[in-house]
Coordinates of C-alpha atoms in Angstrom, one line a residue:
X124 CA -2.0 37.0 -6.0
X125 CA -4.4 35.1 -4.1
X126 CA -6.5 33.9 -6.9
X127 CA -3.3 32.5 -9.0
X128 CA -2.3 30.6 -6.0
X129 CA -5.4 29.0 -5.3
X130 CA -5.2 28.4 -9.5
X131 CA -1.9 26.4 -9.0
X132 CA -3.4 24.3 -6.0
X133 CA -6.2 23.1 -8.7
X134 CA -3.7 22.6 -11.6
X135 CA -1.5 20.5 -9.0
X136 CA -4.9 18.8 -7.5
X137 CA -5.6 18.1 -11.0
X138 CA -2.1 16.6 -12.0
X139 CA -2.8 14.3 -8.8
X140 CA -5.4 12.7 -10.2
X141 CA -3.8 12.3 -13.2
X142 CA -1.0 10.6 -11.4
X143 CA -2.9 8.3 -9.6
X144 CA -5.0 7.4 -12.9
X145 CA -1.5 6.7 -14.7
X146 CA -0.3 4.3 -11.6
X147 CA -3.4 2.5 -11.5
X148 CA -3.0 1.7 -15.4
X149 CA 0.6 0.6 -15.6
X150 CA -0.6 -1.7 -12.7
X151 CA -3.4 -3.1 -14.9
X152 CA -0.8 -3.7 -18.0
X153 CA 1.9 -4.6 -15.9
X154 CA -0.2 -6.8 -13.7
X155 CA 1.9 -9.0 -11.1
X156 CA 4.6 -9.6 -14.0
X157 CA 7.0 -7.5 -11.3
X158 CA 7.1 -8.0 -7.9
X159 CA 6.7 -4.2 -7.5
X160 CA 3.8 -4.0 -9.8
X161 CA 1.6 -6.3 -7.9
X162 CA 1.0 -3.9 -5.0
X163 CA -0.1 -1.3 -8.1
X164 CA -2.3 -3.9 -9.4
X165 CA -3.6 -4.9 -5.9
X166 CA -5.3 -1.8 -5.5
X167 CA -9.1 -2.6 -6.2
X168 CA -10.2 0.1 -8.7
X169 CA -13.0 1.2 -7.0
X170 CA -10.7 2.8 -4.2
X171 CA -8.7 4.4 -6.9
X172 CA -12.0 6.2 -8.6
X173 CA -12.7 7.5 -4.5
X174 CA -9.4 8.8 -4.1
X175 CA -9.7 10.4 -7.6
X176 CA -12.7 12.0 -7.3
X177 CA -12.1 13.9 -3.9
X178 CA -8.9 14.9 -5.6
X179 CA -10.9 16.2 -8.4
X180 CA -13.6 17.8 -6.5
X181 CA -10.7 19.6 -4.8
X182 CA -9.3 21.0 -7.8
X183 CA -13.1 22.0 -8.8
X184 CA -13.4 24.3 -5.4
X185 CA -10.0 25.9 -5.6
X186 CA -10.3 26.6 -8.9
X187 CA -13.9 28.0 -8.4
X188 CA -12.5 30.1 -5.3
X189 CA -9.6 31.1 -7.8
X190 CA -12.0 32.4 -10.6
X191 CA -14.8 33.5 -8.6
X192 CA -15.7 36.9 -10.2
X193 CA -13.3 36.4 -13.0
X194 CA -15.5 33.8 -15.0
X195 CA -14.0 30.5 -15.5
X196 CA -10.3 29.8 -16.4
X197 CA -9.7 30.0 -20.0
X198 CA -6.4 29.0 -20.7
X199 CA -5.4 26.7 -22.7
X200 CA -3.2 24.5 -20.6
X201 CA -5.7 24.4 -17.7
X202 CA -8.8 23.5 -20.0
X203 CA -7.0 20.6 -21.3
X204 CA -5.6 19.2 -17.9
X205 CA -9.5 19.8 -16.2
X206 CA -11.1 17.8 -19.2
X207 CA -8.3 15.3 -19.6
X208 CA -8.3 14.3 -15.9
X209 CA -12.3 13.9 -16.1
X210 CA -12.4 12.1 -19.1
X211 CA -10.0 9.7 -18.0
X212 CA -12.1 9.0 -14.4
X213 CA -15.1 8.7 -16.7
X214 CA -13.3 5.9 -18.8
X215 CA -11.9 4.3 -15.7
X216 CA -15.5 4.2 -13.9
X217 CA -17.0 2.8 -17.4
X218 CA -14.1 0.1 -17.1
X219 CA -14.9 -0.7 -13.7
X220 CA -18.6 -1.4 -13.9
X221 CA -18.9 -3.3 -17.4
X222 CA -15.1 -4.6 -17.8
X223 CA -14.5 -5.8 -14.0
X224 CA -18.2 -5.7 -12.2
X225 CA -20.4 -7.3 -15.2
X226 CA -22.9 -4.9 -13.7
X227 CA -25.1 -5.3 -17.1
X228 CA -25.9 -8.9 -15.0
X229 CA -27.9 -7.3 -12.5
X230 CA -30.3 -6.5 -15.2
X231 CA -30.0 -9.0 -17.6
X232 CA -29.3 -11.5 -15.2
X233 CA -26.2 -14.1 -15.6
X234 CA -26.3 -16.8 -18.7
X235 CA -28.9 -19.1 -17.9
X236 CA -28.6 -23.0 -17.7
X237 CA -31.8 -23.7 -19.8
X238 CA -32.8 -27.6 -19.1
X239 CA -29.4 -28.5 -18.1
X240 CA -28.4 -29.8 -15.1
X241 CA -26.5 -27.6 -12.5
X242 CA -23.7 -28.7 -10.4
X243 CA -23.5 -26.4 -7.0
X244 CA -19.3 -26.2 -5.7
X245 CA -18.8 -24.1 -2.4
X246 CA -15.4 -23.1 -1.1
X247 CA -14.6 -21.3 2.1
X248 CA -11.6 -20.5 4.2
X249 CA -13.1 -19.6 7.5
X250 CA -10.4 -19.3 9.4
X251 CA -10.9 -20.1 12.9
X252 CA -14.8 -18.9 13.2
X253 CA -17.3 -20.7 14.9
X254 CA -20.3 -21.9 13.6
X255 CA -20.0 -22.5 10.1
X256 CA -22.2 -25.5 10.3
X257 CA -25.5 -24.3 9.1
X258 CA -23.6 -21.5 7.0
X259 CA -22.4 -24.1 5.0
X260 CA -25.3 -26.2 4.7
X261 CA -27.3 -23.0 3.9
X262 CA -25.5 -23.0 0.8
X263 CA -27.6 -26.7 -0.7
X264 CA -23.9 -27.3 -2.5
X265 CA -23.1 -30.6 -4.3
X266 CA -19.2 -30.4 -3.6
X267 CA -18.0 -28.5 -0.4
X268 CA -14.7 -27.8 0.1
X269 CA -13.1 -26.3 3.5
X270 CA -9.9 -24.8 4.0
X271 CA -8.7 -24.7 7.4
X272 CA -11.6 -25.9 9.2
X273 CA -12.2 -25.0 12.6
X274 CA -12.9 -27.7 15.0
X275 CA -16.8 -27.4 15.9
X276 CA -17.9 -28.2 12.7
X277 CA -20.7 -30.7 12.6
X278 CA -19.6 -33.1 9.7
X279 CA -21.8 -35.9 10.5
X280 CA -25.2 -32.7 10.4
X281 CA -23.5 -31.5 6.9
X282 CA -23.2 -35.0 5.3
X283 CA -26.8 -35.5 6.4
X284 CA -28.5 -32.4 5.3
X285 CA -27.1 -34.1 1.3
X286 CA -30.0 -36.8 2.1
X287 CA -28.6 -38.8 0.5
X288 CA -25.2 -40.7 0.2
X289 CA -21.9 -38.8 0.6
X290 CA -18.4 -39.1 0.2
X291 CA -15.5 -37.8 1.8
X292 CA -12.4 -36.7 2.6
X293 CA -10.6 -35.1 5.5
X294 CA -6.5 -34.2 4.7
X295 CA -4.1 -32.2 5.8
X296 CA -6.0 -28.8 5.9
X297 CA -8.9 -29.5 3.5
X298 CA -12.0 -31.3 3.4
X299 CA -14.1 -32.2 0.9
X300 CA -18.1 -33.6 0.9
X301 CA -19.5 -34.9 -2.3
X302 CA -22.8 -35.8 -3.3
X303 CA -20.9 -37.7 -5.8
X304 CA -19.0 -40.8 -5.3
X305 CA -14.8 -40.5 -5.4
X306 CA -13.2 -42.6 -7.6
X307 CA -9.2 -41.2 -6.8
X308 CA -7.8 -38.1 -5.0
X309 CA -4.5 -37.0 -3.6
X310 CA -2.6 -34.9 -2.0
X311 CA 0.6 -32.9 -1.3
X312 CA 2.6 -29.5 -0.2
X313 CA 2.7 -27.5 -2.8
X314 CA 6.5 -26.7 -2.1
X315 CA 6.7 -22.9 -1.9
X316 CA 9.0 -21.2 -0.7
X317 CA 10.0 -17.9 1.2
X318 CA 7.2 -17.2 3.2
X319 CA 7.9 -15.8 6.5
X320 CA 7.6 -18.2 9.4
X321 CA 4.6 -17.8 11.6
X322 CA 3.9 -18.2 15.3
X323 CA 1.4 -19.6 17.0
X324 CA 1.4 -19.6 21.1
X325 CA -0.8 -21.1 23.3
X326 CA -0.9 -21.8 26.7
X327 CA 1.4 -24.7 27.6
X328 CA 3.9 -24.1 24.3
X329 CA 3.7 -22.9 20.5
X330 CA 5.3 -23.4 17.5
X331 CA 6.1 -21.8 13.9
X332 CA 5.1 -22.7 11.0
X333 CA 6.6 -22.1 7.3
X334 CA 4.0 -22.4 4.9
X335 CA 4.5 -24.3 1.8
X336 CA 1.0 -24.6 0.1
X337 CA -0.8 -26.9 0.2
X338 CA -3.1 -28.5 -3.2
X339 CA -5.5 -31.9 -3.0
X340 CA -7.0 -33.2 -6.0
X341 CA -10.4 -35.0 -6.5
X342 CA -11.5 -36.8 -8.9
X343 CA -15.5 -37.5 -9.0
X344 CA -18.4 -39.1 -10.8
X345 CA -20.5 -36.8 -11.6
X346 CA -22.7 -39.0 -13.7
X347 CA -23.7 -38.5 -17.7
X348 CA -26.0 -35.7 -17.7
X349 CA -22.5 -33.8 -16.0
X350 CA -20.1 -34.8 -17.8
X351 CA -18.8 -38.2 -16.4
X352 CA -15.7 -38.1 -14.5
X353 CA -14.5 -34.6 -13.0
X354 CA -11.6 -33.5 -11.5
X355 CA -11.2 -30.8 -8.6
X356 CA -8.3 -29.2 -7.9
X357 CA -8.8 -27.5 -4.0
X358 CA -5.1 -25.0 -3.1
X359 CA -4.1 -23.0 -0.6
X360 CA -1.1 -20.8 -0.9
X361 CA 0.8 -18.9 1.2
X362 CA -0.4 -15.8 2.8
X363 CA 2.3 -13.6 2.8
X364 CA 2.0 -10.9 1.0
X365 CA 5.5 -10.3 0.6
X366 CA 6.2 -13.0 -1.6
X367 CA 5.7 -12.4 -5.2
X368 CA 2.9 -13.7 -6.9
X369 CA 4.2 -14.9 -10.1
X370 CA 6.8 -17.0 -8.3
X371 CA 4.5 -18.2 -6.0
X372 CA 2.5 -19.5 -8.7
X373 CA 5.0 -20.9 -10.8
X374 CA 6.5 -22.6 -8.2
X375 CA 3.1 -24.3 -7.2
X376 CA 2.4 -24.8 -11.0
X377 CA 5.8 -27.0 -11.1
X378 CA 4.8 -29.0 -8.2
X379 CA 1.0 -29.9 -9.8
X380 CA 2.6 -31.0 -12.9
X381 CA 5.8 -32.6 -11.7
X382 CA 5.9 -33.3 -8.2
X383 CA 5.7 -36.8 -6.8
X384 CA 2.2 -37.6 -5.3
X385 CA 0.8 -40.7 -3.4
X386 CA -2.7 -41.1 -4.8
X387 CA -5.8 -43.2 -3.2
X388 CA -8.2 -44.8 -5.5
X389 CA -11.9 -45.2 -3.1
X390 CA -13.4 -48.6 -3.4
X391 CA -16.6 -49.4 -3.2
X392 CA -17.2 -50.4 0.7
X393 CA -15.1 -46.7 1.0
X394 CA -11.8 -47.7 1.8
X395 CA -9.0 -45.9 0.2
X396 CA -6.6 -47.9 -1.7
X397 CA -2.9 -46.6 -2.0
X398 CA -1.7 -46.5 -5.4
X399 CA 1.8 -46.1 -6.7
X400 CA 3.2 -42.8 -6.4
X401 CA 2.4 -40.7 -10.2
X402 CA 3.9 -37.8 -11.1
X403 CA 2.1 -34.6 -10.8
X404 CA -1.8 -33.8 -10.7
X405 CA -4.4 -34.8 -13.5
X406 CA -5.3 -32.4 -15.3
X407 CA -8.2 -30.1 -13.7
X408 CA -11.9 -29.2 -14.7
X409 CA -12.4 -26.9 -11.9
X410 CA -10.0 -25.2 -9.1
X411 CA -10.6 -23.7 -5.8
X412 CA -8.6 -22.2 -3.4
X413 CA -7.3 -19.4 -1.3
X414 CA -4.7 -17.7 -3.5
X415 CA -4.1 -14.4 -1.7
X416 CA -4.1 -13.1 -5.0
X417 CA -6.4 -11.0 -6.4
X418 CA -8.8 -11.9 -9.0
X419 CA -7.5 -11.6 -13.0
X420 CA -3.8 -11.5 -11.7
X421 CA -1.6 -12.5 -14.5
X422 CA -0.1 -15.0 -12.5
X423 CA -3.1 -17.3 -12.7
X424 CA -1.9 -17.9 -16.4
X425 CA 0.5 -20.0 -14.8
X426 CA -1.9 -22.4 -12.7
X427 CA -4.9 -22.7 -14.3
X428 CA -3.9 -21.9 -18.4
X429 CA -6.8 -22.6 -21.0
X430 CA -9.3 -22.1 -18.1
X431 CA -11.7 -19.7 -17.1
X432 CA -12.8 -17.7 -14.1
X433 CA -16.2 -18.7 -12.8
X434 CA -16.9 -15.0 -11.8
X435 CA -15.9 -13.5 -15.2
X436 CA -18.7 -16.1 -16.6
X437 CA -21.6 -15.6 -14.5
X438 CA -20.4 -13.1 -11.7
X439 CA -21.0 -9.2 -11.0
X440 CA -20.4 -6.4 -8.8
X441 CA -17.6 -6.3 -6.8
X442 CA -17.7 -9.6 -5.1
X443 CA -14.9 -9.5 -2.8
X444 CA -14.1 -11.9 -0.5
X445 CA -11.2 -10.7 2.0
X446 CA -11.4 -9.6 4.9
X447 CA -14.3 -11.0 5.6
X448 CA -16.3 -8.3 7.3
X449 CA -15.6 -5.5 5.4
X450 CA -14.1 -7.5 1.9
X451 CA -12.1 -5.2 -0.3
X452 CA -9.9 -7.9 -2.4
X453 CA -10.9 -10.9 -3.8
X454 CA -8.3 -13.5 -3.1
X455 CA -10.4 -16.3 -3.1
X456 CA -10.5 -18.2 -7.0
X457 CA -12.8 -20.7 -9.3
X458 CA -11.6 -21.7 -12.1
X459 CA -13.5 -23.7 -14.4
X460 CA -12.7 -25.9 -18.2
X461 CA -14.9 -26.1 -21.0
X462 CA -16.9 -27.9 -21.3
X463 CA -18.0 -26.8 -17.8
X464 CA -19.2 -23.5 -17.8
X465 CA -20.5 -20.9 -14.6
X466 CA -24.7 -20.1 -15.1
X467 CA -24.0 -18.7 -11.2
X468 CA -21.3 -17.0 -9.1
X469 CA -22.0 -15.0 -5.4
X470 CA -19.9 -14.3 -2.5
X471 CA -22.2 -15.0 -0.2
X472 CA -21.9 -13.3 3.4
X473 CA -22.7 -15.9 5.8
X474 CA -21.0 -15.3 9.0
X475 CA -18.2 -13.3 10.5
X476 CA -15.0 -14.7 9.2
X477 CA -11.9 -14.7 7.7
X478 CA -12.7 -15.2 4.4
X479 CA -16.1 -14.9 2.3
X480 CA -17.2 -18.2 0.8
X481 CA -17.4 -18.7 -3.0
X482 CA -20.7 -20.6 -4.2
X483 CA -21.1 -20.9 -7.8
X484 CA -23.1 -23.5 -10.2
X485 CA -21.8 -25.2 -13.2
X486 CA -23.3 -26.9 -16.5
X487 CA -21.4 -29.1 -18.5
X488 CA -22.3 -28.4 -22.0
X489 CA -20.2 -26.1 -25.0
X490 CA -17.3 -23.6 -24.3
X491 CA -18.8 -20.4 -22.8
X492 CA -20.0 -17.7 -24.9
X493 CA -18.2 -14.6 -25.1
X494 CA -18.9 -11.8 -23.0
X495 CA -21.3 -9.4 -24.2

């Protein structure tokens, strides 16, 4: 009596597994298509192999206790559920590190840039930390772009540490330093809506805050051997993870291509010139930004179409980047357009903050090879 008991605890330990196995794949076709499918999709894969496996090694002792002097369980239906559920954590662990980790990098190394010349971007959302000063110039980046910048950061130490000439800007809640000159940029909200308000209190008064997005473009010089003129797209959408994705991205995508924008062209003593209001952003080369949304989302087709991710290029491992400490999602995104392609992608752990930064180099040269 005993031992069939302890049979049916593996068989339902087993079936477990299997359940979670199947959730995790409709989340991977569905993708964020459905507002209830994101949350399947936003569980990283490697917590779902974890879960699996204790389930499995479960169902491995209590059937062992079960059979333990009877030999091992014969039938039929029980072979078939014990070697189906293993087979399929073996696929999905063969999935994780080739398909979604590029582990094969680690040995091979990422797709080299041969003589050409490399272009360094950094992006980073700190949050409120302190200290991001020499994190940042740590980094030796051609383009840096902040999110939310605290206040004790050291602008005048960062521009400096170029050594040469820099531009930039400073709006709303990004800023940009370039070791390449701006010819244009703009900015606006992104007009999202439905995210919850948010309160901030401090002593003396508060305030709430709805938050709409917000997207700055940039368009740079980069010079001949890079291409010529570049344009940088740098978002930051809502955090509220309530929201659904694919609306949140199509309603930011209907903004960057038809919402009215005031654009500044940057003359050459470094004055910005207003220029009439144009419709919509120019169309990027690379984009930046704090999505809250995982990486390879479905959503991003909405975005950033035709363009590729600058992790799936020359990326590996897990490379998460929120929370910062202990990063299990990776909601921070760089997009890139041929001709531009990624010869580097980290997530670099500099300090304690909100967010991990994103530091990747770029050549400008022939659409990227496929992957291996």
């Amino acid at each position: 009596m005993l031992s069939s008991v302890v049979r049916t605890a593996a068989n339902l330990f087993t079936l477990a597994a299997l359940a979670a196995l199947t959730i995790w794949s409709a989340g991977r076709l569905l993708s964020d298509r459905l507002e209830w499918s994101q949350y399947l999709y936003w569980c990283p894969t490697w917590i779902v192999l974890l879960a699996t496996a204790g389930l499995l090694t479960l169902a491995w002792a209590a059937r062992w206790m079960g059979t333990r002097g009877e030999g091992v369980d014969h039938r039929a239906g029980s072979v078939v559920l014990r070697w189906g559920a293993r087979g399929a954590w073996a696929i999905l662990l063969v999935w994780m590190l080739l398909g979604e980790w590029h582990v094969y990098r680690a040995v091979a190394g990422p797709p080299g840039p041969g003589n050409a010349q490399t272009m360094r971007v950094f992006f980073w959302n700190p949050g409120g930390a302190d200290g991001i000063t020499e994190a940042v110039i740590s980094q030796n980046a051609d383009i840096i772009v902040i999110a939310n910048a605290p206040m004790q950061v050291d602008w005048q130490r960062i521009r400096g540490a170029f050594g040469a000439e820099t531009y930039t800007i400073r709006q709303d809640r990004m800023a940009l330093v370039s070791r390449y000159p701006i010819v244009r940029w703009g900015s606006r909200d992104l007009g999202i809506s439905g995210a919850r308000p948010r309160g901030f209190i401090f002593r003396g008064g508060g305030y709430f805050v709805q938050d709409t997005g917000q997207g700055l473009f940039v368009e740079v010089d980069t010079g001949p051997a890079l291409g010529g003129r570049t344009v940088l797209w740098a978002l930051d959408l809502p955090s509220d993870f309530n929201l659904s994705r694919w609306k949140v991205m199509r309603e930011a995508a209907a903004t960057l291509r038809d919402g009215e924008v005031r654009t500044y062209a940057r003359t050459v003593g470094g004055l910005d010139e207003a220029r009439p209001v144009q419709r919509g952003f120019p169309a990027p080369d690379i984009i930046v930004g704090d999505f809250n949304t995982p990486r390879g989302s479905a959503s991003f087709d909405e975005i950033a179409p035709g363009m590729e991710h600058a992790f799936d290029q020359a990326g590996w491992g897990c490379a998460a980047t929120w929370p910062g400490g202990w990063p299990l999602f990776a909601i921070d995104q760089a997009f890139v357009r041929a001709p531009w392609r990624a010869v580097r992608y980290q997530v670099p752990d500099l300090i304690e903050a909100r967010h991990r930064a994103e530091v990747f180099d770029l050549v400008a040269g022939t659409a990227s090879p496929a992957p291996p």
